[in-house]
CSV table of C-alpha atoms in Angstrom, one decimal:
chain,number,residue,atom,x,y,z
A,3,MET,CA,96.8,105.7,114.9
A,4,LEU,CA,96.0,105.8,111.5
A,5,ALA,CA,96.0,101.3,109.7
A,6,TYR,CA,93.8,101.0,106.7
A,7,THR,CA,94.9,98.4,103.6
A,8,THR,CA,94.9,98.9,99.7
A,9,TYR,CA,93.0,96.6,97.9
A,10,SER,CA,91.5,96.1,94.8
A,11,GLU,CA,90.1,92.8,93.2
A,12,ALA,CA,91.4,93.7,90.0
A,13,GLY,CA,95.3,93.3,89.9
A,14,GLY,CA,97.7,95.7,88.2
A,15,VAL,CA,95.7,98.8,88.5
A,16,GLY,CA,98.2,100.9,90.9
A,17,LYS,CA,97.4,99.3,94.1
A,18,THR,CA,100.9,98.6,95.1
A,19,THR,CA,101.9,102.4,93.5
A,20,THR,CA,99.1,103.6,95.8
A,21,ALA,CA,100.0,102.3,98.6
A,22,ALA,CA,104.2,103.1,98.5
A,23,ASN,CA,103.3,106.9,97.5
A,24,LEU,CA,101.1,107.2,100.4
A,25,ALA,CA,103.1,105.6,102.7
A,26,HIS,CA,106.2,108.0,101.7
A,27,ALA,CA,103.4,110.5,101.7
A,28,HIS,CA,103.1,110.1,105.5
A,29,ALA,CA,106.3,109.2,106.5
A,30,GLN,CA,107.0,112.9,105.3
A,31,ASN,CA,104.0,114.6,107.4
A,32,GLY,CA,106.1,113.0,110.0
A,33,LEU,CA,104.3,110.1,111.1
A,34,LYS,CA,106.5,106.7,111.1
A,35,THR,CA,104.9,104.6,109.1
A,36,LEU,CA,105.0,101.0,108.4
A,37,VAL,CA,104.4,98.8,105.4
A,38,ILE,CA,103.2,95.5,105.7
A,39,ASP,CA,103.4,93.4,102.2
A,40,LEU,CA,101.2,90.7,102.5
A,41,ASP,CA,101.3,89.9,98.0
A,42,PRO,CA,103.2,87.1,97.0
A,43,GLN,CA,103.7,88.6,93.5
A,44,GLU,CA,107.4,89.6,92.7
A,45,ALA,CA,106.2,93.0,92.2
A,46,SER,CA,104.8,94.1,95.3
A,47,ILE,CA,106.0,96.9,97.8
A,48,SER,CA,108.7,95.1,98.9
A,49,TYR,CA,110.4,95.6,95.5
A,50,ILE,CA,110.1,99.1,95.2
A,51,PHE,CA,111.6,100.0,98.3
A,52,GLY,CA,114.6,97.5,97.7
A,53,VAL,CA,114.0,95.4,100.7
A,54,ASP,CA,113.3,91.6,99.2
A,55,ASP,CA,116.2,90.5,99.0
A,56,ASP,CA,115.3,87.7,101.4
A,57,ARG,CA,112.1,86.7,99.0
A,58,ASP,CA,113.0,83.4,97.5
A,59,ASP,CA,115.3,81.6,100.4
A,60,GLY,CA,113.7,79.2,101.7
A,61,ALA,CA,115.2,78.7,104.8
A,62,ALA,CA,114.8,82.4,105.6
A,63,ASP,CA,113.1,84.3,108.9
A,64,ASN,CA,109.9,86.1,107.3
A,65,LEU,CA,106.1,86.9,107.8
A,66,VAL,CA,104.4,83.9,107.6
A,67,ARG,CA,106.5,81.9,110.0
A,68,HIS,CA,105.8,84.2,112.8
A,69,MET,CA,102.2,84.1,111.8
A,70,VAL,CA,102.0,80.4,112.9
A,71,GLY,CA,104.4,80.7,115.0
A,72,ARG,CA,106.9,78.9,114.1
A,73,GLY,CA,109.0,82.2,114.1
A,74,LYS,CA,113.2,82.0,113.9
A,75,GLY,CA,114.3,84.8,115.5
A,76,PRO,CA,112.6,88.0,117.0
A,77,PHE,CA,109.6,89.7,115.0
A,78,ALA,CA,111.4,92.8,115.3
A,79,ASP,CA,114.2,91.3,113.3
A,80,LEU,CA,112.0,91.3,110.2
A,81,ILE,CA,111.4,94.7,110.3
A,82,ARG,CA,113.5,96.5,107.6
A,83,GLU,CA,114.7,100.3,107.7
A,84,ASP,CA,116.5,100.4,104.7
A,85,THR,CA,114.1,101.7,102.9
A,86,GLY,CA,115.3,105.2,101.7
A,87,VAL,CA,112.6,106.9,103.1
A,88,GLU,CA,112.8,108.6,106.7
A,89,ASN,CA,110.4,107.3,108.9
A,90,LEU,CA,109.1,104.4,106.8
A,91,ASP,CA,109.8,100.9,107.2
A,92,VAL,CA,108.9,97.9,105.4
A,93,ILE,CA,107.9,94.3,106.9
A,94,PRO,CA,108.8,92.5,103.4
A,95,ALA,CA,107.1,89.6,101.3
A,96,HIS,CA,108.3,86.2,101.2
A,97,ASN,CA,107.5,83.7,98.5
A,98,MET,CA,105.8,81.5,102.3
A,99,LEU,CA,103.0,84.1,101.1
A,100,SER,CA,101.7,82.5,98.2
A,101,SER,CA,100.6,79.5,100.3
A,102,LEU,CA,99.5,81.4,103.7
A,103,ASP,CA,95.5,79.7,103.4
A,104,THR,CA,97.5,76.5,103.5
A,105,THR,CA,99.7,76.9,106.1
A,106,MET,CA,97.1,78.3,108.0
A,107,ARG,CA,94.9,75.9,107.6
A,108,ARG,CA,97.3,73.5,108.7
A,109,ALA,CA,98.5,75.6,111.9
A,110,LYS,CA,95.3,75.6,113.1
A,111,GLU,CA,94.5,72.3,113.0
A,112,THR,CA,97.8,71.5,114.5
A,113,GLU,CA,96.7,74.1,117.5
A,114,GLU,CA,93.4,73.1,118.0
A,115,GLN,CA,94.5,69.2,118.0
A,116,MET,CA,97.4,70.3,120.6
A,117,ASN,CA,94.5,72.4,122.5
A,118,PRO,CA,91.1,71.2,122.2
A,119,ASP,CA,89.8,73.9,124.4
A,120,ALA,CA,91.3,76.5,122.8
A,121,GLU,CA,89.8,78.5,119.2
A,122,TRP,CA,92.9,79.5,117.1
A,123,VAL,CA,91.1,82.0,114.5
A,124,GLU,CA,93.2,82.1,111.3
A,125,GLU,CA,91.9,85.7,110.5
A,126,GLU,CA,93.2,87.3,113.6
A,127,GLN,CA,96.8,85.8,113.6
A,128,LEU,CA,98.4,89.1,111.9
A,129,TYR,CA,96.4,91.1,114.5
A,130,GLN,CA,97.9,89.5,117.3
A,131,LEU,CA,101.1,88.8,116.3
A,132,LEU,CA,101.2,92.6,115.5
A,133,GLY,CA,99.8,93.5,119.5
A,134,ARG,CA,102.3,91.0,120.9
A,135,ASN,CA,105.2,93.1,119.7
A,136,GLY,CA,103.6,96.7,120.4
A,137,ILE,CA,103.8,97.6,116.9
A,138,HIS,CA,100.5,99.6,117.6
A,139,GLU,CA,102.8,101.8,119.7
A,140,GLN,CA,105.7,102.1,117.7
A,141,TYR,CA,104.0,103.7,114.7
A,142,ASP,CA,102.1,106.2,114.0
A,143,ALA,CA,100.7,105.0,110.6
A,144,ILE,CA,99.9,100.8,109.5
A,145,ILE,CA,99.7,100.4,105.8
A,146,CYS,CA,99.0,96.9,104.3
A,147,ASP,CA,99.3,96.3,101.0
A,148,PRO,CA,97.8,92.1,100.3
A,149,GLN,CA,96.7,90.5,97.2
A,150,ALA,CA,94.2,91.1,94.6
A,151,SER,CA,92.1,88.3,95.7
A,152,GLU,CA,90.7,87.1,98.8
A,153,GLY,CA,92.2,84.6,100.7
A,154,GLN,CA,93.8,84.6,104.1
A,155,GLY,CA,96.7,87.6,102.9
A,156,LEU,CA,93.6,90.5,102.9
A,157,TYR,CA,91.5,89.0,106.1
A,158,ASN,CA,94.5,89.5,108.2
A,159,ALA,CA,95.4,92.7,106.9
A,160,VAL,CA,91.7,94.3,107.1
A,161,MET,CA,91.3,92.9,110.8
A,162,VAL,CA,94.7,95.0,111.8
A,163,THR,CA,93.5,97.9,109.9
A,164,GLN,CA,89.8,97.6,109.7
A,165,THR,CA,89.5,99.9,107.4
A,166,VAL,CA,90.4,100.1,103.1
A,167,LEU,CA,91.7,102.0,100.5
A,168,ILE,CA,90.1,100.5,97.0
A,169,PRO,CA,92.0,101.9,94.1
A,170,VAL,CA,90.2,101.0,90.7
A,171,GLU,CA,91.0,102.0,86.8
A,172,LEU,CA,87.8,103.3,85.2
A,173,SER,CA,88.6,101.1,81.9
A,174,GLY,CA,89.1,97.4,81.1
A,175,LYS,CA,89.7,94.9,84.3
A,176,GLY,CA,89.7,97.9,87.0
A,177,SER,CA,86.2,98.7,85.8
A,178,LEU,CA,85.1,95.2,86.4
A,179,SER,CA,85.1,95.8,90.2
A,180,ILE,CA,83.5,98.7,90.2
A,181,ASP,CA,79.9,97.0,90.1
A,182,GLY,CA,80.6,94.5,92.7
A,183,LEU,CA,82.8,97.7,95.3
A,184,GLU,CA,79.7,97.3,97.8
A,185,GLN,CA,79.4,93.6,97.6
A,186,LEU,CA,82.8,93.5,98.1
A,187,VAL,CA,82.8,95.1,101.6
A,188,ASP,CA,79.8,93.3,102.6
A,189,GLY,CA,82.0,90.4,101.9
A,190,LEU,CA,84.7,91.3,104.1
A,191,GLU,CA,82.4,92.2,106.6
A,192,ASP,CA,80.3,89.4,107.0
A,193,ASN,CA,84.0,86.9,106.7
A,194,LEU,CA,85.6,88.7,109.5
A,195,ASP,CA,82.7,89.8,111.7
A,196,ILE,CA,83.5,93.4,112.0
A,197,GLU,CA,82.2,96.7,110.3
A,198,VAL,CA,84.7,97.8,107.8
A,199,GLY,CA,85.4,101.4,107.2
A,200,VAL,CA,85.9,102.5,103.3
A,201,LEU,CA,88.5,105.8,103.3
A,202,GLY,CA,87.5,106.2,99.3
A,203,ILE,CA,87.6,105.0,96.3
A,204,VAL,CA,90.3,106.1,94.2
A,205,PRO,CA,90.3,106.0,90.4
A,206,VAL,CA,94.4,105.3,88.9
A,207,ALA,CA,95.1,106.2,85.6
A,208,PHE,CA,92.1,108.4,84.3
A,209,GLY,CA,92.0,109.3,80.6
A,210,ASP,CA,89.9,111.4,78.8
A,211,THR,CA,87.6,109.2,77.1
A,212,THR,CA,84.1,109.1,76.8
A,213,GLY,CA,84.0,105.5,78.8
A,214,GLN,CA,86.3,106.8,81.7
A,215,GLN,CA,84.2,109.7,82.4
A,216,GLN,CA,81.2,107.6,81.8
A,217,HIS,CA,82.3,105.3,84.7
A,218,LEU,CA,83.6,108.2,87.0
A,219,ALA,CA,80.3,109.6,86.7
A,220,THR,CA,78.8,106.2,87.7
A,221,LEU,CA,81.7,105.6,90.2
A,222,GLU,CA,80.1,109.4,91.9
A,223,GLU,CA,76.8,109.4,91.8
A,224,ASP,CA,75.9,105.4,92.4
A,225,ILE,CA,78.4,104.1,94.8
A,226,ASP,CA,77.7,105.1,98.6
A,227,TYR,CA,81.8,106.1,99.0
A,228,GLU,CA,83.5,108.9,98.6
A,229,VAL,CA,85.8,109.4,95.7
A,230,PRO,CA,88.6,111.8,97.4
A,231,ALA,CA,91.2,112.3,94.1
A,232,VAL,CA,91.2,111.0,90.8
A,233,PHE,CA,94.8,110.2,89.2
A,234,ARG,CA,95.7,110.7,85.5
A,235,LYS,CA,97.2,108.4,83.7
A,236,ARG,CA,101.1,108.5,83.9
A,237,GLU,CA,102.2,105.9,82.8
A,238,SER,CA,106.4,106.8,82.2
A,239,LEU,CA,106.1,108.3,86.1
A,240,MET,CA,104.8,104.7,87.1
A,241,GLN,CA,106.5,102.6,85.2
A,242,GLU,CA,110.0,104.5,86.3
A,243,MET,CA,109.0,103.4,90.4
A,244,TRP,CA,109.4,100.1,89.1
A,245,ASP,CA,112.6,100.7,86.7
A,246,ALA,CA,114.0,102.4,89.8
A,247,ARG,CA,112.9,100.6,92.6
A,248,ALA,CA,111.8,104.3,93.7
A,249,THR,CA,108.4,105.8,95.0
A,250,ALA,CA,106.9,108.7,92.7
A,251,TYR,CA,108.1,111.2,95.1
A,252,GLN,CA,111.7,109.8,95.0
A,253,VAL,CA,111.8,109.9,91.2
A,254,VAL,CA,110.9,113.4,90.8
A,255,GLU,CA,113.0,114.3,93.0
A,256,GLU,CA,116.3,112.2,92.0
A,257,ALA,CA,115.0,113.1,88.2
A,258,TYR,CA,114.8,109.3,87.4
A,259,LYS,CA,114.9,107.8,83.9
A,260,ASP,CA,115.8,104.4,82.9
A,261,GLY,CA,116.7,104.0,86.6
A,262,GLU,CA,119.4,106.4,86.8
A,263,LYS,CA,119.4,110.0,88.6
A,264,GLY,CA,120.0,112.7,87.3
A,265,VAL,CA,118.8,112.0,84.2
A,266,ARG,CA,114.7,112.9,84.0
A,267,ARG,CA,113.2,116.4,82.7
A,268,VAL,CA,110.1,116.4,85.3
A,269,PRO,CA,107.0,118.0,83.7
A,270,ASP,CA,104.8,119.8,85.9
A,271,ARG,CA,102.0,117.2,85.5
A,272,GLU,CA,104.3,114.7,87.3
A,273,HIS,CA,104.6,117.7,90.4
A,274,ALA,CA,101.2,118.0,90.3
A,275,THR,CA,100.6,114.2,90.7
A,276,LEU,CA,102.5,114.2,93.4
A,277,GLU,CA,100.9,117.0,95.5
A,278,LYS,CA,97.1,115.1,94.4
A,279,TYR,CA,99.2,112.2,97.3
A,280,ASP,CA,99.7,115.0,99.3
A,281,ASP,CA,96.6,116.2,99.6
A,282,LEU,CA,94.9,112.9,99.0
A,283,ALA,CA,97.2,111.5,102.5
A,284,ALA,CA,96.5,115.0,104.4
A,285,GLU,CA,92.6,114.2,103.9
A,286,ILE,CA,93.6,110.4,105.4
A,287,GLU,CA,95.2,111.8,108.3
A,288,ALA,CA,92.2,114.1,108.7
A,289,VAL,CA,89.7,111.3,108.8
A,290,PHE,CA,91.7,109.2,111.8
A,291,ASP,CA,92.1,112.5,113.4
A,292,ALA,CA,88.6,113.8,113.5
C-alpha cells in the first residue's frame, strides 16, 4: 500500500494543492485513494473536495472524537465518497483539530488514570484507529495532509504513513524551510522513534528569477533528498482550484473560470502542469511498488 504525508514547515506554499492533485492522479491511475485532512485551517483539502459542510458544527461526529475514543457513530460514516472524483474518498477536517493537542493530552490523562498499567500513546491514536477499522485493507493509497506546524496532527499523520513528501517555495517564507529540511525529518524521527522516509522535496510556484534558480541549485546540490519534480508558477490555475473547489485536473478538464464551468481557455502550459502531476504520481507509485 502507498501512504505518505504532505508537509511543509511554512503555510501557503502549495502543500494542500499538491496533496489534492496527487490524490486525483493516484485515483485516476486506479488506486482506491483516501485523503485524511488534519489541517484545522478553513482553506484545507476538505474545502477543495466540497466535504467541509460539518466543519463548524460542534455537535457533529468527527475524526478528533474518534481519535480519543469519543466517536458518536461508526467510524465509516466519517468517510466521504462525494468528492466528485472516482476512487477518491476524504475524511474531512473539523474545527476540533485546532485544539487537538490539548484534547489528546486530556484523553491521555483520563485513560492512564483509569488504566494505570496501560500507556496511551498520543502519537499512535490515528494509526490504531485506522487499524481497528481495516482502512489499510480497504485502500490502495492514503495521503495525510496535516497543518503546517508541529503537533499531534503532524505526528499522528507521520506515524500512519512513515513517509513524507515536502513541497516548498524557493522564495520568501517557503525558502526559510530549506535550511532546516534535514533537521525537520530528524526531529520527526526523534519524536516518534521511527525511521521516516522522504519521497522528495517538491518546489512549487517556481519562477525564473535568479534567486529561485540559486535556491534550486542549493536544494539539488546540498540537500540529501531527491527533487522528483519542479512545478512552475501557475497562479491562475492554482487560484481557480479554490474558486471552483476543484482539483487542477477538474479545472482544466471542465474549463473552470471564476468558479464557472466551460469558460476557461486552457493554455498548453496548464496541460503540461497536469502531466507533471501524472509523472510525479507515477514515480511515487513506483517507489512503493519497488
